[in-house]
mmCIF file of C-alpha atoms and ligand atoms in Angstrom:
data_model
loop_
_atom_site.group_PDB
_atom_site.id
_atom_site.type_symbol
_atom_site.label_atom_id
_atom_site.label_comp_id
_atom_site.label_asym_id
_atom_site.label_seq_id
_atom_site.Cartn_x
_atom_site.Cartn_y
_atom_site.Cartn_z
ATOM 1 C CA MET A 1 -0.221 0.064 -0.186
ATOM 2 C CA LYS A 2 1.626 3.423 -1.182
ATOM 3 C CA LEU A 3 0.825 6.347 0.968
ATOM 4 C CA PRO A 4 2.470 9.113 -0.952
ATOM 5 C CA MET A 5 2.002 11.956 1.426
ATOM 6 C CA ALA A 6 3.506 10.068 4.457
ATOM 7 C CA LEU A 7 6.466 12.121 5.680
ATOM 8 C CA THR A 8 9.500 10.709 7.186
ATOM 9 C CA VAL A 9 11.604 13.582 8.823
ATOM 10 C CA THR A 10 15.245 12.351 9.371
ATOM 11 C CA THR A 11 17.872 14.039 11.895
ATOM 12 C CA LEU A 12 20.458 12.006 9.685
ATOM 13 C CA GLU A 13 21.961 11.958 6.372
ATOM 14 C CA LEU A 14 20.633 8.924 4.917
ATOM 15 C CA PRO A 15 22.128 6.074 2.864
ATOM 16 C CA GLU A 16 20.640 5.631 -0.305
ATOM 17 C CA SER A 17 19.515 2.089 0.649
ATOM 18 C CA ALA A 18 17.322 3.667 3.490
ATOM 19 C CA LEU A 19 16.362 6.666 1.475
ATOM 20 C CA SER A 20 14.699 4.405 -1.523
ATOM 21 C CA LEU A 21 13.053 2.572 0.887
ATOM 22 C CA LEU A 22 11.337 5.248 2.563
ATOM 23 C CA GLN A 23 10.543 7.045 -0.526
ATOM 24 C CA GLU A 24 8.403 3.905 -1.560
ATOM 25 C CA VAL A 25 5.878 4.762 0.809
ATOM 26 C CA GLY A 26 6.082 8.743 1.184
ATOM 27 C CA THR A 27 8.560 11.543 1.066
ATOM 28 C CA VAL A 28 11.585 12.118 3.363
ATOM 29 C CA GLU A 29 12.564 15.475 4.281
ATOM 30 C CA GLY A 30 15.540 16.648 6.525
ATOM 31 C CA PRO A 31 18.147 16.336 8.110
ATOM 32 C CA GLU A 32 18.404 20.367 7.203
ATOM 33 C CA GLY A 33 15.719 22.180 9.314
ATOM 34 C CA TRP A 34 14.419 19.192 10.267
ATOM 35 C CA GLU A 35 12.517 20.757 13.757
ATOM 36 C CA SER A 36 10.472 22.808 11.489
ATOM 37 C CA ARG A 37 9.113 19.866 9.661
ATOM 38 C CA LEU A 38 7.641 18.122 12.985
ATOM 39 C CA ASP A 39 4.181 19.340 12.478
ATOM 40 C CA ARG A 40 3.582 17.550 9.201
ATOM 41 C CA ALA A 41 5.921 14.287 10.118
ATOM 42 C CA GLU A 42 4.271 10.976 10.751
ATOM 43 C CA ALA A 43 7.799 9.258 11.103
ATOM 44 C CA LEU A 44 10.882 10.779 12.916
ATOM 45 C CA ILE A 45 14.135 8.918 12.472
ATOM 46 C CA ALA A 46 16.445 9.868 15.488
ATOM 47 C CA LEU A 47 19.433 9.781 16.806
ATOM 48 C CA LEU A 48 21.086 9.695 20.497
ATOM 49 C CA THR A 49 21.765 13.517 20.224
ATOM 50 C CA VAL A 50 17.889 14.460 19.702
ATOM 51 C CA ARG A 51 16.000 14.656 22.876
ATOM 52 C CA VAL A 52 12.253 13.203 21.826
ATOM 53 C CA ASP A 53 10.069 14.412 25.012
ATOM 54 C CA ALA A 54 6.712 15.823 25.602
ATOM 55 C CA ASP A 55 7.731 19.044 24.028
ATOM 56 C CA LEU A 56 8.974 17.525 20.830
ATOM 57 C CA LEU A 57 5.973 15.050 20.515
ATOM 58 C CA ALA A 58 3.488 18.389 21.435
ATOM 59 C CA ARG A 59 4.932 19.851 18.148
ATOM 60 C CA ALA A 60 4.522 16.516 15.957
ATOM 61 C CA PRO A 61 0.527 15.775 16.549
ATOM 62 C CA LYS A 62 0.965 13.773 13.212
ATOM 63 C CA LEU A 63 3.870 11.204 14.485
ATOM 64 C CA ARG A 64 3.314 7.463 14.500
ATOM 65 C CA ILE A 65 6.592 6.396 14.933
ATOM 66 C CA VAL A 66 10.086 7.587 16.327
ATOM 67 C CA ALA A 67 12.645 5.024 14.623
ATOM 68 C CA ASN A 68 15.737 5.779 16.563
ATOM 69 C CA ALA A 69 18.664 4.579 14.491
ATOM 70 C CA VAL A 70 20.485 3.663 17.493
ATOM 71 C CA VAL A 71 20.351 1.088 19.995
ATOM 72 C CA GLY A 72 20.170 2.928 23.282
ATOM 73 C CA TYR A 73 17.108 5.045 23.645
ATOM 74 C CA ASP A 74 17.542 6.812 26.893
ATOM 75 C CA ASN A 75 17.186 10.150 24.637
ATOM 76 C CA VAL A 76 13.478 9.467 24.135
ATOM 77 C CA ASP A 77 10.690 9.400 26.536
ATOM 78 C CA VAL A 78 9.177 6.082 26.004
ATOM 79 C CA ALA A 79 6.369 6.648 28.501
ATOM 80 C CA ALA A 80 5.231 9.868 26.550
ATOM 81 C CA CYS A 81 5.122 8.196 23.206
ATOM 82 C CA ARG A 82 2.919 5.204 24.063
ATOM 83 C CA GLU A 83 0.803 7.704 25.885
ATOM 84 C CA ARG A 84 0.269 9.558 22.685
ATOM 85 C CA GLY A 85 0.432 6.171 20.731
ATOM 86 C CA VAL A 86 3.317 6.796 19.158
ATOM 87 C CA VAL A 87 5.875 3.517 18.651
ATOM 88 C CA VAL A 88 9.349 3.753 18.943
ATOM 89 C CA THR A 89 12.090 1.631 17.888
ATOM 90 C CA ASN A 90 15.703 1.197 17.828
ATOM 91 C CA THR A 91 18.475 -0.705 15.914
ATOM 92 C CA PRO A 92 19.549 -3.961 17.853
ATOM 93 C CA ASP A 93 21.749 -7.085 16.534
ATOM 94 C CA VAL A 94 23.014 -4.872 13.609
ATOM 95 C CA LEU A 95 25.591 -3.166 15.724
ATOM 96 C CA THR A 96 26.444 -5.599 18.026
ATOM 97 C CA ASP A 97 29.771 -6.786 16.423
ATOM 98 C CA ALA A 98 31.164 -3.350 15.726
ATOM 99 C CA SER A 99 30.406 -2.268 19.335
ATOM 100 C CA ALA A 100 31.846 -5.349 21.382
ATOM 101 C CA ASP A 101 34.648 -4.997 18.949
ATOM 102 C CA LEU A 102 35.529 -1.643 20.271
ATOM 103 C CA ALA A 103 34.868 -2.178 23.646
ATOM 104 C CA LEU A 104 37.173 -5.265 23.331
ATOM 105 C CA ALA A 105 39.780 -2.496 21.628
ATOM 106 C CA LEU A 106 39.366 0.095 24.369
ATOM 107 C CA LEU A 107 40.029 -2.557 26.773
ATOM 108 C CA LEU A 108 43.319 -3.860 25.776
ATOM 109 C CA ALA A 109 44.292 -0.123 24.764
ATOM 110 C CA THR A 110 43.529 0.910 28.049
ATOM 111 C CA VAL A 111 45.132 -1.943 29.775
ATOM 112 C CA ARG A 112 48.364 -2.208 27.580
ATOM 113 C CA LYS A 113 48.585 1.588 27.695
ATOM 114 C CA LEU A 114 48.832 1.951 23.712
ATOM 115 C CA PRO A 115 48.022 5.541 23.463
ATOM 116 C CA GLN A 116 50.314 6.643 25.913
ATOM 117 C CA ALA A 117 53.023 4.903 24.012
ATOM 118 C CA GLU A 118 51.876 6.269 20.509
ATOM 119 C CA ARG A 119 52.127 9.669 22.162
ATOM 120 C CA SER A 120 55.216 9.072 23.519
ATOM 121 C CA LEU A 121 56.710 8.033 20.038
ATOM 122 C CA ARG A 122 55.355 10.868 18.307
ATOM 123 C CA ALA A 123 56.967 12.963 21.083
ATOM 124 C CA GLY A 124 60.499 11.540 20.209
ATOM 125 C CA GLU A 125 60.506 9.440 23.204
ATOM 126 C CA PHE A 126 61.180 6.271 21.337
ATOM 127 C CA HIS A 127 65.059 5.722 21.803
ATOM 128 C CA GLY A 128 64.868 1.795 20.815
ATOM 129 C CA TRP A 129 63.855 -1.325 22.497
ATOM 130 C CA ARG A 130 64.236 -1.392 26.282
ATOM 131 C CA PHE A 131 63.812 -3.970 28.692
ATOM 132 C CA TRP A 132 61.731 -2.465 31.453
ATOM 133 C CA ASP A 133 60.051 0.503 29.027
ATOM 134 C CA TYR A 134 56.171 0.772 27.941
ATOM 135 C CA LEU A 135 54.994 -1.713 30.281
ATOM 136 C CA GLY A 136 51.203 -2.464 30.497
ATOM 137 C CA GLY A 137 49.137 -4.820 32.332
ATOM 138 C CA ASP A 138 48.382 -8.373 31.693
ATOM 139 C CA VAL A 139 44.619 -9.651 30.391
ATOM 140 C CA GLY A 140 45.598 -13.137 30.216
ATOM 141 C CA GLY A 141 44.275 -14.592 33.534
ATOM 142 C CA ALA A 142 42.492 -11.586 34.457
ATOM 143 C CA THR A 143 39.114 -11.597 35.882
ATOM 144 C CA LEU A 144 36.596 -9.294 33.574
ATOM 145 C CA GLY A 145 33.275 -8.492 35.001
ATOM 146 C CA ILE A 146 30.663 -7.455 32.900
ATOM 147 C CA PHE A 147 28.115 -5.313 34.080
ATOM 148 C CA GLY A 148 24.820 -6.073 31.780
ATOM 149 C CA LEU A 149 24.974 -8.922 29.764
ATOM 150 C CA GLY A 150 22.634 -8.503 26.661
ATOM 151 C CA ARG A 151 23.514 -8.756 23.177
ATOM 152 C CA ILE A 152 26.736 -6.397 23.608
ATOM 153 C CA GLY A 153 28.006 -7.606 26.949
ATOM 154 C CA GLN A 154 27.435 -11.391 25.791
ATOM 155 C CA ALA A 155 29.512 -10.563 22.489
ATOM 156 C CA VAL A 156 32.318 -9.125 24.950
ATOM 157 C CA ALA A 157 32.278 -12.155 26.702
ATOM 158 C CA ARG A 158 32.630 -14.337 23.708
ATOM 159 C CA ARG A 159 35.731 -12.106 22.667
ATOM 160 C CA ALA A 160 37.059 -12.079 25.682
ATOM 161 C CA ARG A 161 37.422 -15.576 26.638
ATOM 162 C CA PRO A 162 40.164 -16.477 23.956
ATOM 163 C CA PHE A 163 42.501 -13.908 25.185
ATOM 164 C CA GLY A 164 42.274 -15.995 28.498
ATOM 165 C CA MET A 165 40.255 -13.603 30.826
ATOM 166 C CA ARG A 166 37.872 -15.244 33.411
ATOM 167 C CA VAL A 167 34.410 -13.701 32.797
ATOM 168 C CA GLN A 168 31.870 -12.899 35.402
ATOM 169 C CA TYR A 169 28.617 -10.776 35.122
ATOM 170 C CA HIS A 170 25.828 -8.860 37.042
ATOM 171 C CA SER A 171 22.564 -8.478 34.675
ATOM 172 C CA ARG A 172 19.425 -7.264 35.648
ATOM 173 C CA SER A 173 18.231 -10.596 35.312
ATOM 174 C CA ARG A 174 20.391 -13.742 35.093
ATOM 175 C CA LEU A 175 20.684 -15.644 31.757
ATOM 176 C CA PRO A 176 19.736 -19.339 31.722
ATOM 177 C CA ALA A 177 22.084 -21.948 33.027
ATOM 178 C CA GLN A 178 22.768 -23.484 29.527
ATOM 179 C CA THR A 179 23.521 -20.100 27.991
ATOM 180 C CA GLU A 180 26.106 -19.258 30.572
ATOM 181 C CA ALA A 181 27.680 -22.376 30.258
ATOM 182 C CA GLU A 182 27.896 -21.804 26.232
ATOM 183 C CA LEU A 183 29.268 -18.545 27.386
ATOM 184 C CA GLY A 184 31.723 -19.602 29.960
ATOM 185 C CA VAL A 185 30.553 -16.875 32.381
ATOM 186 C CA THR A 186 29.564 -16.960 35.892
ATOM 187 C CA TRP A 187 27.046 -14.679 37.703
ATOM 188 C CA VAL A 188 27.830 -12.767 40.737
ATOM 189 C CA ASP A 189 26.332 -10.096 42.513
ATOM 190 C CA TRP A 190 27.087 -6.537 42.405
ATOM 191 C CA ASP A 191 29.579 -6.423 45.331
ATOM 192 C CA THR A 192 31.183 -9.288 44.021
ATOM 193 C CA LEU A 193 31.371 -8.103 40.422
ATOM 194 C CA LEU A 194 33.048 -4.665 41.992
ATOM 195 C CA THR A 195 35.308 -6.116 44.405
ATOM 196 C CA THR A 196 36.751 -8.936 42.502
ATOM 197 C CA SER A 197 37.182 -7.875 38.774
ATOM 198 C CA ASP A 198 40.283 -7.003 37.655
ATOM 199 C CA ILE A 199 38.926 -4.981 34.584
ATOM 200 C CA LEU A 200 35.067 -4.029 34.996
ATOM 201 C CA SER A 201 33.086 -3.373 31.519
ATOM 202 C CA LEU A 202 29.907 -1.839 31.201
ATOM 203 C CA HIS A 203 26.980 -2.835 28.762
ATOM 204 C CA ALA A 204 23.776 -1.728 30.760
ATOM 205 C CA PRO A 205 21.811 0.926 29.552
ATOM 206 C CA SER A 206 21.183 4.238 30.853
ATOM 207 C CA THR A 207 18.022 4.530 33.313
ATOM 208 C CA PRO A 208 17.235 6.451 36.457
ATOM 209 C CA GLN A 209 18.331 3.107 38.158
ATOM 210 C CA THR A 210 21.628 2.457 36.602
ATOM 211 C CA ARG A 211 22.407 6.395 36.843
ATOM 212 C CA HIS A 212 25.970 6.678 38.641
ATOM 213 C CA VAL A 213 25.896 2.942 39.368
ATOM 214 C CA LEU A 214 29.717 3.562 39.478
ATOM 215 C CA ASP A 215 29.568 6.656 42.010
ATOM 216 C CA GLU A 216 32.762 7.399 44.330
ATOM 217 C CA SER A 217 31.567 4.954 46.778
ATOM 218 C CA ALA A 218 31.396 2.081 44.199
ATOM 219 C CA LEU A 219 34.384 3.166 42.480
ATOM 220 C CA ARG A 220 36.313 2.879 45.671
ATOM 221 C CA ARG A 221 34.894 -0.338 46.295
ATOM 222 C CA MET A 222 36.617 -2.007 43.097
ATOM 223 C CA ARG A 223 39.809 -3.526 43.303
ATOM 224 C CA ARG A 224 42.723 -1.347 43.794
ATOM 225 C CA GLY A 225 44.925 -1.463 40.506
ATOM 226 C CA SER A 226 42.020 -2.499 38.526
ATOM 227 C CA TYR A 227 40.436 -0.944 35.239
ATOM 228 C CA LEU A 228 37.123 0.585 34.180
ATOM 229 C CA ILE A 229 35.632 0.319 30.526
ATOM 230 C CA ASN A 230 32.722 2.077 29.467
ATOM 231 C CA THR A 231 31.277 1.978 26.227
ATOM 232 C CA ALA A 232 27.459 2.009 27.328
ATOM 233 C CA ARG A 233 26.126 5.334 28.393
ATOM 234 C CA GLY A 234 28.061 8.058 30.434
ATOM 235 C CA PRO A 235 25.515 8.465 33.158
ATOM 236 C CA LEU A 236 26.324 5.087 34.559
ATOM 237 C CA VAL A 237 29.322 6.637 36.035
ATOM 238 C CA ASP A 238 30.074 9.607 38.307
ATOM 239 C CA GLU A 239 32.465 11.092 35.982
ATOM 240 C CA ALA A 240 34.087 13.763 38.095
ATOM 241 C CA ALA A 241 34.430 10.937 40.882
ATOM 242 C CA LEU A 242 36.383 8.868 38.367
ATOM 243 C CA ALA A 243 38.768 11.263 37.839
ATOM 244 C CA ARG A 244 39.681 11.609 41.769
ATOM 245 C CA VAL A 245 39.626 7.735 41.568
ATOM 246 C CA LEU A 246 42.260 7.554 38.904
ATOM 247 C CA ALA A 247 44.184 10.678 40.142
ATOM 248 C CA ASP A 248 44.936 9.020 43.481
ATOM 249 C CA GLY A 249 45.974 5.789 41.746
ATOM 250 C CA HIS A 250 43.019 3.661 43.022
ATOM 251 C CA LEU A 251 42.300 2.557 39.651
ATOM 252 C CA ALA A 252 45.136 1.745 37.297
ATOM 253 C CA GLY A 253 43.378 3.014 34.191
ATOM 254 C CA ALA A 254 39.873 3.652 32.468
ATOM 255 C CA GLY A 255 38.600 3.509 28.723
ATOM 256 C CA LEU A 256 35.708 5.537 27.987
ATOM 257 C CA ASP A 257 33.738 6.025 24.637
ATOM 258 C CA VAL A 258 30.704 7.536 26.304
ATOM 259 C CA TYR A 259 30.436 10.638 28.683
ATOM 260 C CA GLU A 260 27.968 12.094 30.992
ATOM 261 C CA ARG A 261 27.137 15.192 29.110
ATOM 262 C CA GLU A 262 28.187 14.489 25.766
ATOM 263 C CA PRO A 263 30.081 16.127 24.132
ATOM 264 C CA ALA A 264 31.581 17.360 27.288
ATOM 265 C CA VAL A 265 34.139 15.553 28.911
ATOM 266 C CA GLU A 266 34.997 16.057 32.755
ATOM 267 C CA PRO A 267 37.936 18.370 32.610
ATOM 268 C CA ALA A 268 40.101 16.388 35.034
ATOM 269 C CA LEU A 269 40.045 13.162 32.953
ATOM 270 C CA LEU A 270 41.741 15.156 30.184
ATOM 271 C CA ASP A 271 44.612 15.737 32.660
ATOM 272 C CA LEU A 272 45.075 11.914 33.734
ATOM 273 C CA GLN A 273 47.513 9.597 31.490
ATOM 274 C CA THR A 274 45.622 6.686 32.379
ATOM 275 C CA VAL A 275 42.515 7.215 30.745
ATOM 276 C CA VAL A 276 41.791 6.363 27.576
ATOM 277 C CA LEU A 277 39.136 8.883 25.821
ATOM 278 C CA LEU A 278 37.322 7.956 22.568
ATOM 279 C CA PRO A 279 34.603 10.120 21.165
ATOM 280 C CA HIS A 280 31.546 7.576 21.170
ATOM 281 C CA ILE A 281 32.503 5.581 18.213
ATOM 282 C CA ALA A 282 31.440 1.919 19.234
ATOM 283 C CA SER A 283 29.394 1.405 16.370
ATOM 284 C CA ALA A 284 31.201 3.793 13.820
ATOM 285 C CA THR A 285 31.928 1.340 10.877
ATOM 286 C CA PRO A 286 30.537 1.993 7.594
ATOM 287 C CA ARG A 287 28.852 -1.089 7.081
ATOM 288 C CA THR A 288 27.580 -1.052 10.868
ATOM 289 C CA ARG A 289 26.449 2.850 10.582
ATOM 290 C CA GLU A 290 24.496 1.881 7.102
ATOM 291 C CA ALA A 291 22.779 -1.284 8.558
ATOM 292 C CA MET A 292 21.511 0.946 11.758
ATOM 293 C CA ALA A 293 20.245 3.611 9.397
ATOM 294 C CA ARG A 294 18.467 0.828 7.073
ATOM 295 C CA LEU A 295 17.043 -0.931 9.673
ATOM 296 C CA ALA A 296 15.348 2.565 10.892
ATOM 297 C CA ALA A 297 14.270 3.085 7.644
ATOM 298 C CA ARG A 298 12.532 -0.390 7.879
ATOM 299 C CA ASN A 299 10.920 -0.073 10.730
ATOM 300 C CA VAL A 300 9.320 3.079 9.501
ATOM 301 C CA HIS A 301 8.376 1.359 6.124
ATOM 302 C CA ALA A 302 6.399 -1.392 8.194
ATOM 303 C CA MET A 303 4.520 1.300 10.331
ATOM 304 C CA LEU A 304 3.714 3.242 7.195
ATOM 305 C CA THR A 305 2.556 -0.053 5.239
ATOM 306 C CA GLY A 306 0.398 -1.308 8.067
ATOM 307 C CA ARG A 307 2.575 -3.940 9.267
ATOM 308 C CA PRO A 308 4.071 -4.341 13.009
ATOM 309 C CA PRO A 309 7.828 -2.624 13.177
ATOM 310 C CA LEU A 310 10.456 -5.033 13.106
ATOM 311 C CA THR A 311 12.233 -3.848 16.393
ATOM 312 C CA PRO A 312 9.935 -2.043 19.146
ATOM 313 C CA VAL A 313 11.254 -1.230 22.257
HETATM 314 C C1 GLV B 401 25.299 3.918 20.372
HETATM 315 O O1 GLV B 401 25.453 4.597 21.330
HETATM 316 C C2 GLV B 401 23.844 3.371 20.191
HETATM 317 O O2 GLV B 401 22.954 3.439 21.287
HETATM 318 O O3 GLV B 401 23.824 2.771 19.394
#
C-alpha cells in the first residue's frame, strides 16, 4: 500500500538504501531544518543526540513512529510516546559486533597503555627497545566483570575468553544456566562484581536505576589497581568521582567511549595519562552505520504500510 503523502523527517543524512525504501511509501525531508518539519511528520528518524520528549511530541501531532537509529533509547521519553500512541523502535543486533569489537579494543588499549605509548613515540621519546619501558597490564588470567549481559555484553564475553580472561557478570536478569555455560560466564552479585573484577566493562542501558551505579563509593569498592571500561552510556559513571579515583591511583586506568554530558568531557579526566578517551565511536563503521540507518528505515516502512515494526522497544 502506497501512502504518498506520508512524511518521514530524518535527523541524519540517510544512505541511498534507506532513502529509497522510505521513498516507496512517501516523502523524506531533513536533516536540514528537521525541527521545523515536525508538524507534518508521521515518522521521525532520530539519533541519541535528539531529545524526544513531551515538548517535541507536542510539536509533532501527526507522529506515529520514532525510529531511533541507535540501540540505546535513553534520549526518548518512551512513556510520553506510548501515551500519544507513538511507536518507538531502535536498532539492536546490527551494531553488536562493531560495538563489542570496540569495547575489546578499548579494553586492550587501556590495559596495555597503547595511546600513551603512541603519544610518547610521536613526542620523540622512543630511543630503541628497552627491557623495562612501556609496560602495561596483562589481560590473560584477568577477571573481567561485565555489568549488563545483553547482546553486546555477551559479544564482549565471547571475545574476552580467547584472550584468557575469566568472565563474570551481573545483570538485571540472570541468563539461563545453559547460556551461561555456552558463554563460559559466571553470575555474581553486584558487590562481588565490583570487588573481585580486575577489569570492569559496562554494557547496561542508561536508566534512572543505573544512573551513577559507579559513584565514588562504588568506584572505591573496585579492586585497587583495576580498570574501568565504559562503552555503554556516560551517566552510569560519576565522571568527576572517576577522575578523583584515577588521580589518587586507586584505579590503574579507565577507557571511556561515552560521557555524562556529551560532547563535554570532565576536564579533570583530560589531564590524566591513565585514561583513554574516545569520541563515542563504538558502532562507527560504514557497514554498521548503514545497517543502523536501514533498520530504522525498515521500521518506518513497516509502520507506514500497516505492518508491525521490526524492532519495537
Ligand atoms: C550508540 O551509542 C547506540 O546506542 O547505538
